[in-house]
């Protein structure tokens, strides 16, 4: 049987740059499976650096993240912008356009070539879900989508880490999800650029919005007294000068966090949400915060890749594996401990 011709990498990169969606899908698969040469490929494809507006949606399960995301995606499509979507929430029914059916044109989303949706498996990712998901976001960005949207369930460290790969983080809460204190405990207050209290049609929405505002004010009041911002500037002073009388919910970089109410079934409040996202984008660019966030992300990514490579280098080395086997015997014989064996193996690796 003739051998199936293998696609040379340069070719994939060329097709990717030409905007061919199958090439994006293939690049994502290669990154997800960490196939031979995937880092070479990522290097090649990600040279241009980030340029998309990245928006993250997080919050408890059932809050309406997918529903809101679909509205936002539709709005961008109306502006004729390309949209990449990454869903880490395994319950998000994006495939097949099932989400809310025709009510918000999710069917259009599933067949629209200006939209690319990828669901990430929440388990069993080879490189760690967070790192791989960030790579998928980067690929969608590099592919040329103007907007890249990501949805995660705001519960664990992994999800929070993924959310931090967005420029604008929207935390979606609902009356059922508990009070503002719970959101603070879950670390959601720290990462939110915009708060949305969804299911505004349900009782308790207005009260929750009020609680969130109060919690933000409290944090702004206490948390900012003696903190300095990212750039060593006393932002308390900056914030005071900018708004001498108000006590707004300003975060440590000087952004006033809006708390919005929406009804994702009806689409109520979605317009205000779009405005808030655009306003945040403009603020990110003007304040230098976008640059600061991208630098932070680059730093994190370098660490991720170094750690992943070190792990791979360690456990793919015959010498290290032999040392591991021998070490287990020596521990069993009472001649060593895991610490002494680990030190020897590290010495082998770092010599
Ligand atoms: N009553 C009401 N239901 C909503 C609203 N937004 C979403 N839902 C419903 O809540 C459920 C969960 O929505 P979904 O977007 O999947 O939430 P996710 O888990 O956060 O992505 C679905 O049945 C939606 O139809 C809303 O504003 N009001
Ligand atoms: Mg969802």
PDB file of N, CA, C and O in Angstrom, residues 265-311:
ATOM      1  N   UNK A 265     -32.147  35.220  28.413  1.00  0.00           N
ATOM      2  CA  UNK A 265     -33.231  34.625  27.628  1.00  0.00           C
ATOM      3  C   UNK A 265     -33.826  35.662  26.688  1.00  0.00           C
ATOM      4  O   UNK A 265     -34.109  35.377  25.528  1.00  0.00           O
ATOM      5  N   UNK A 266     -34.004  36.864  27.222  1.00  0.00           N
ATOM      6  CA  UNK A 266     -34.618  37.937  26.431  1.00  0.00           C
ATOM      7  C   UNK A 266     -33.575  38.791  25.715  1.00  0.00           C
ATOM      8  O   UNK A 266     -33.910  39.564  24.829  1.00  0.00           O
ATOM      9  N   UNK A 267     -32.339  38.716  26.163  1.00  0.00           N
ATOM     10  CA  UNK A 267     -31.306  39.575  25.593  1.00  0.00           C
ATOM     11  C   UNK A 267     -31.263  40.946  26.258  1.00  0.00           C
ATOM     12  O   UNK A 267     -30.540  41.840  25.815  1.00  0.00           O
ATOM     13  N   UNK A 268     -32.016  41.106  27.333  1.00  0.00           N
ATOM     14  CA  UNK A 268     -32.026  42.392  28.041  1.00  0.00           C
ATOM     15  C   UNK A 268     -30.670  42.645  28.706  1.00  0.00           C
ATOM     16  O   UNK A 268     -30.135  41.749  29.348  1.00  0.00           O
ATOM     17  N   UNK A 269     -30.166  43.840  28.521  1.00  0.00           N
ATOM     18  CA  UNK A 269     -28.907  44.195  29.169  1.00  0.00           C
ATOM     19  C   UNK A 269     -27.681  43.799  28.362  1.00  0.00           C
ATOM     20  O   UNK A 269     -26.551  44.126  28.741  1.00  0.00           O
ATOM     21  N   UNK A 270     -27.879  43.100  27.267  1.00  0.00           N
ATOM     22  CA  UNK A 270     -26.739  42.649  26.470  1.00  0.00           C
ATOM     23  C   UNK A 270     -26.040  43.849  25.807  1.00  0.00           C
ATOM     24  O   UNK A 270     -24.812  43.895  25.721  1.00  0.00           O
ATOM     25  N   UNK A 271     -26.841  44.823  25.411  1.00  0.00           N
ATOM     26  CA  UNK A 271     -26.259  46.014  24.795  1.00  0.00           C
ATOM     27  C   UNK A 271     -25.330  46.743  25.774  1.00  0.00           C
ATOM     28  O   UNK A 271     -24.223  47.146  25.419  1.00  0.00           O
ATOM     29  N   UNK A 272     -25.792  46.879  27.005  1.00  0.00           N
ATOM     30  CA  UNK A 272     -24.957  47.519  28.039  1.00  0.00           C
ATOM     31  C   UNK A 272     -23.698  46.707  28.284  1.00  0.00           C
ATOM     32  O   UNK A 272     -22.618  47.263  28.529  1.00  0.00           O
ATOM     33  N   UNK A 273     -23.833  45.387  28.199  1.00  0.00           N
ATOM     34  CA  UNK A 273     -22.663  44.528  28.378  1.00  0.00           C
ATOM     35  C   UNK A 273     -21.657  44.756  27.247  1.00  0.00           C
ATOM     36  O   UNK A 273     -20.450  44.877  27.491  1.00  0.00           O
ATOM     37  N   UNK A 274     -22.157  44.845  26.027  1.00  0.00           N
ATOM     38  CA  UNK A 274     -21.277  45.107  24.890  1.00  0.00           C
ATOM     39  C   UNK A 274     -20.533  46.436  25.074  1.00  0.00           C
ATOM     40  O   UNK A 274     -19.339  46.543  24.804  1.00  0.00           O
ATOM     41  N   UNK A 275     -21.272  47.430  25.548  1.00  0.00           N
ATOM     42  CA  UNK A 275     -20.650  48.744  25.792  1.00  0.00           C
ATOM     43  C   UNK A 275     -19.557  48.633  26.847  1.00  0.00           C
ATOM     44  O   UNK A 275     -18.478  49.218  26.708  1.00  0.00           O
ATOM     45  N   UNK A 276     -19.852  47.892  27.903  1.00  0.00           N
ATOM     46  CA  UNK A 276     -18.877  47.753  28.987  1.00  0.00           C
ATOM     47  C   UNK A 276     -17.612  47.049  28.480  1.00  0.00           C
ATOM     48  O   UNK A 276     -16.494  47.427  28.841  1.00  0.00           O
ATOM     49  N   UNK A 277     -17.799  46.030  27.643  1.00  0.00           N
ATOM     50  CA  UNK A 277     -16.640  45.304  27.104  1.00  0.00           C
ATOM     51  C   UNK A 277     -15.781  46.247  26.246  1.00  0.00           C
ATOM     52  O   UNK A 277     -14.552  46.270  26.362  1.00  0.00           O
ATOM     53  N   UNK A 278     -16.455  47.034  25.416  1.00  0.00           N
ATOM     54  CA  UNK A 278     -15.725  47.974  24.555  1.00  0.00           C
ATOM     55  C   UNK A 278     -15.005  49.043  25.379  1.00  0.00           C
ATOM     56  O   UNK A 278     -13.882  49.438  25.074  1.00  0.00           O
ATOM     57  N   UNK A 279     -15.676  49.500  26.412  1.00  0.00           N
ATOM     58  CA  UNK A 279     -15.094  50.524  27.276  1.00  0.00           C
ATOM     59  C   UNK A 279     -13.857  49.969  27.990  1.00  0.00           C
ATOM     60  O   UNK A 279     -12.836  50.647  28.118  1.00  0.00           O
ATOM     61  N   UNK A 280     -13.988  48.721  28.433  1.00  0.00           N
ATOM     62  CA  UNK A 280     -12.853  48.107  29.111  1.00  0.00           C
ATOM     63  C   UNK A 280     -11.677  47.951  28.155  1.00  0.00           C
ATOM     64  O   UNK A 280     -10.522  48.196  28.513  1.00  0.00           O
ATOM     65  N   UNK A 281     -12.003  47.572  26.933  1.00  0.00           N
ATOM     66  CA  UNK A 281     -10.966  47.409  25.904  1.00  0.00           C
ATOM     67  C   UNK A 281     -10.204  48.740  25.703  1.00  0.00           C
ATOM     68  O   UNK A 281      -8.981  48.769  25.672  1.00  0.00           O
ATOM     69  N   UNK A 282     -10.965  49.798  25.578  1.00  0.00           N
ATOM     70  CA  UNK A 282     -10.348  51.110  25.356  1.00  0.00           C
ATOM     71  C   UNK A 282      -9.485  51.487  26.565  1.00  0.00           C
ATOM     72  O   UNK A 282      -8.361  51.988  26.421  1.00  0.00           O
ATOM     73  N   UNK A 283     -10.000  51.224  27.752  1.00  0.00           N
ATOM     74  CA  UNK A 283      -9.238  51.526  28.970  1.00  0.00           C
ATOM     75  C   UNK A 283      -7.947  50.705  29.023  1.00  0.00           C
ATOM     76  O   UNK A 283      -6.879  51.230  29.370  1.00  0.00           O
ATOM     77  N   UNK A 284      -8.050  49.412  28.662  1.00  0.00           N
ATOM     78  CA  UNK A 284      -6.862  48.548  28.663  1.00  0.00           C
ATOM     79  C   UNK A 284      -5.767  49.140  27.792  1.00  0.00           C
ATOM     80  O   UNK A 284      -4.592  49.160  28.156  1.00  0.00           O
ATOM     81  N   UNK A 285      -6.189  49.621  26.624  1.00  0.00           N
ATOM     82  CA  UNK A 285      -5.207  50.143  25.680  1.00  0.00           C
ATOM     83  C   UNK A 285      -4.614  51.464  26.164  1.00  0.00           C
ATOM     84  O   UNK A 285      -3.406  51.663  26.122  1.00  0.00           O
ATOM     85  N   UNK A 286      -5.478  52.348  26.654  1.00  0.00           N
ATOM     86  CA  UNK A 286      -5.005  53.669  27.061  1.00  0.00           C
ATOM     87  C   UNK A 286      -4.149  53.628  28.325  1.00  0.00           C
ATOM     88  O   UNK A 286      -3.192  54.378  28.452  1.00  0.00           O
ATOM     89  N   UNK A 287      -4.510  52.746  29.245  1.00  0.00           N
ATOM     90  CA  UNK A 287      -3.842  52.746  30.551  1.00  0.00           C
ATOM     91  C   UNK A 287      -2.505  52.014  30.535  1.00  0.00           C
ATOM     92  O   UNK A 287      -1.741  52.103  31.488  1.00  0.00           O
ATOM     93  N   UNK A 288      -2.253  51.268  29.470  1.00  0.00           N
ATOM     94  CA  UNK A 288      -1.044  50.455  29.452  1.00  0.00           C
ATOM     95  C   UNK A 288      -1.257  49.097  30.090  1.00  0.00           C
ATOM     96  O   UNK A 288      -0.364  48.257  30.138  1.00  0.00           O
ATOM     97  N   UNK A 289      -2.471  48.875  30.601  1.00  0.00           N
ATOM     98  CA  UNK A 289      -2.779  47.627  31.291  1.00  0.00           C
ATOM     99  C   UNK A 289      -2.773  46.431  30.326  1.00  0.00           C
ATOM    100  O   UNK A 289      -2.382  45.327  30.702  1.00  0.00           O
ATOM    101  N   UNK A 290      -3.176  46.663  29.084  1.00  0.00           N
ATOM    102  CA  UNK A 290      -3.181  45.567  28.106  1.00  0.00           C
ATOM    103  C   UNK A 290      -1.761  45.044  27.916  1.00  0.00           C
ATOM    104  O   UNK A 290      -1.510  43.841  27.948  1.00  0.00           O
ATOM    105  N   UNK A 291      -0.857  45.990  27.769  1.00  0.00           N
ATOM    106  CA  UNK A 291       0.548  45.632  27.621  1.00  0.00           C
ATOM    107  C   UNK A 291       1.047  44.887  28.858  1.00  0.00           C
ATOM    108  O   UNK A 291       1.721  43.864  28.749  1.00  0.00           O
ATOM    109  N   UNK A 292       0.670  45.398  30.023  1.00  0.00           N
ATOM    110  CA  UNK A 292       1.100  44.768  31.277  1.00  0.00           C
ATOM    111  C   UNK A 292       0.556  43.344  31.383  1.00  0.00           C
ATOM    112  O   UNK A 292       1.263  42.418  31.773  1.00  0.00           O
ATOM    113  N   UNK A 293      -0.714  43.163  31.008  1.00  0.00           N
ATOM    114  CA  UNK A 293      -1.305  41.823  31.079  1.00  0.00           C
ATOM    115  C   UNK A 293      -0.637  40.882  30.085  1.00  0.00           C
ATOM    116  O   UNK A 293      -0.400  39.718  30.391  1.00  0.00           O
ATOM    117  N   UNK A 294      -0.347  41.404  28.907  1.00  0.00           N
ATOM    118  CA  UNK A 294       0.298  40.535  27.909  1.00  0.00           C
ATOM    119  C   UNK A 294       1.689  40.124  28.371  1.00  0.00           C
ATOM    120  O   UNK A 294       2.120  39.003  28.145  1.00  0.00           O
ATOM    121  N   UNK A 295       2.385  41.055  29.017  1.00  0.00           N
ATOM    122  CA  UNK A 295       3.711  40.712  29.539  1.00  0.00           C
ATOM    123  C   UNK A 295       3.620  39.657  30.632  1.00  0.00           C
ATOM    124  O   UNK A 295       4.406  38.721  30.664  1.00  0.00           O
ATOM    125  N   UNK A 296       2.655  39.833  31.524  1.00  0.00           N
ATOM    126  CA  UNK A 296       2.449  38.835  32.582  1.00  0.00           C
ATOM    127  C   UNK A 296       2.169  37.469  31.979  1.00  0.00           C
ATOM    128  O   UNK A 296       2.672  36.453  32.443  1.00  0.00           O
ATOM    129  N   UNK A 297       1.346  37.488  30.930  1.00  0.00           N
ATOM    130  CA  UNK A 297       0.996  36.212  30.304  1.00  0.00           C
ATOM    131  C   UNK A 297       2.196  35.582  29.624  1.00  0.00           C
ATOM    132  O   UNK A 297       2.380  34.367  29.683  1.00  0.00           O
ATOM    133  N   UNK A 298       3.025  36.418  28.985  1.00  0.00           N
ATOM    134  CA  UNK A 298       4.221  35.884  28.330  1.00  0.00           C
ATOM    135  C   UNK A 298       5.146  35.249  29.358  1.00  0.00           C
ATOM    136  O   UNK A 298       5.701  34.167  29.148  1.00  0.00           O
ATOM    137  N   UNK A 299       5.281  35.919  30.494  1.00  0.00           N
ATOM    138  CA  UNK A 299       6.126  35.385  31.564  1.00  0.00           C
ATOM    139  C   UNK A 299       5.596  34.018  32.026  1.00  0.00           C
ATOM    140  O   UNK A 299       6.349  33.051  32.151  1.00  0.00           O
ATOM    141  N   UNK A 300       4.298  33.966  32.248  1.00  0.00           N
ATOM    142  CA  UNK A 300       3.671  32.718  32.680  1.00  0.00           C
ATOM    143  C   UNK A 300       3.844  31.619  31.649  1.00  0.00           C
ATOM    144  O   UNK A 300       4.090  30.461  31.987  1.00  0.00           O
ATOM    145  N   UNK A 301       3.720  32.011  30.369  1.00  0.00           N
ATOM    146  CA  UNK A 301       3.827  31.012  29.321  1.00  0.00           C
ATOM    147  C   UNK A 301       5.228  30.433  29.252  1.00  0.00           C
ATOM    148  O   UNK A 301       5.415  29.224  29.090  1.00  0.00           O
ATOM    149  N   UNK A 302       6.225  31.272  29.396  1.00  0.00           N
ATOM    150  CA  UNK A 302       7.607  30.776  29.376  1.00  0.00           C
ATOM    151  C   UNK A 302       7.797  29.751  30.489  1.00  0.00           C
ATOM    152  O   UNK A 302       8.323  28.660  30.278  1.00  0.00           O
ATOM    153  N   UNK A 303       7.310  30.090  31.676  1.00  0.00           N
ATOM    154  CA  UNK A 303       7.404  29.143  32.796  1.00  0.00           C
ATOM    155  C   UNK A 303       6.699  27.830  32.473  1.00  0.00           C
ATOM    156  O   UNK A 303       7.245  26.746  32.697  1.00  0.00           O
ATOM    157  N   UNK A 304       5.476  27.943  31.944  1.00  0.00           N
ATOM    158  CA  UNK A 304       4.705  26.745  31.580  1.00  0.00           C
ATOM    159  C   UNK A 304       5.517  25.839  30.672  1.00  0.00           C
ATOM    160  O   UNK A 304       5.609  24.636  30.873  1.00  0.00           O
ATOM    161  N   UNK A 305       6.069  26.450  29.625  1.00  0.00           N
ATOM    162  CA  UNK A 305       6.757  25.654  28.606  1.00  0.00           C
ATOM    163  C   UNK A 305       8.033  25.051  29.182  1.00  0.00           C
ATOM    164  O   UNK A 305       8.338  23.881  28.937  1.00  0.00           O
ATOM    165  N   UNK A 306       8.751  25.837  29.975  1.00  0.00           N
ATOM    166  CA  UNK A 306       9.979  25.314  30.591  1.00  0.00           C
ATOM    167  C   UNK A 306       9.632  24.127  31.499  1.00  0.00           C
ATOM    168  O   UNK A 306      10.269  23.072  31.439  1.00  0.00           O
ATOM    169  N   UNK A 307       8.592  24.291  32.305  1.00  0.00           N
ATOM    170  CA  UNK A 307       8.224  23.210  33.224  1.00  0.00           C
ATOM    171  C   UNK A 307       7.784  21.952  32.475  1.00  0.00           C
ATOM    172  O   UNK A 307       8.161  20.836  32.817  1.00  0.00           O
ATOM    173  N   UNK A 308       6.996  22.174  31.437  1.00  0.00           N
ATOM    174  CA  UNK A 308       6.528  21.031  30.650  1.00  0.00           C
ATOM    175  C   UNK A 308       7.704  20.311  29.995  1.00  0.00           C
ATOM    176  O   UNK A 308       7.785  19.098  29.999  1.00  0.00           O
ATOM    177  N   UNK A 309       8.643  21.095  29.468  1.00  0.00           N
ATOM    178  CA  UNK A 309       9.817  20.511  28.812  1.00  0.00           C
ATOM    179  C   UNK A 309      10.699  19.776  29.809  1.00  0.00           C
ATOM    180  O   UNK A 309      11.262  18.730  29.502  1.00  0.00           O
ATOM    181  N   UNK A 310      10.836  20.343  31.007  1.00  0.00           N
ATOM    182  CA  UNK A 310      11.673  19.688  32.018  1.00  0.00           C
ATOM    183  C   UNK A 310      11.070  18.345  32.399  1.00  0.00           C
ATOM    184  O   UNK A 310      11.778  17.353  32.531  1.00  0.00           O
ATOM    185  N   UNK A 311       9.772  18.335  32.570  1.00  0.00           N
ATOM    186  CA  UNK A 311       9.098  17.100  32.937  1.00  0.00           C
ATOM    187  C   UNK A 311       9.289  16.062  31.841  1.00  0.00           C
ATOM    188  O   UNK A 311       9.641  14.918  32.088  1.00  0.00           O
TER     189      UNK A 311
END
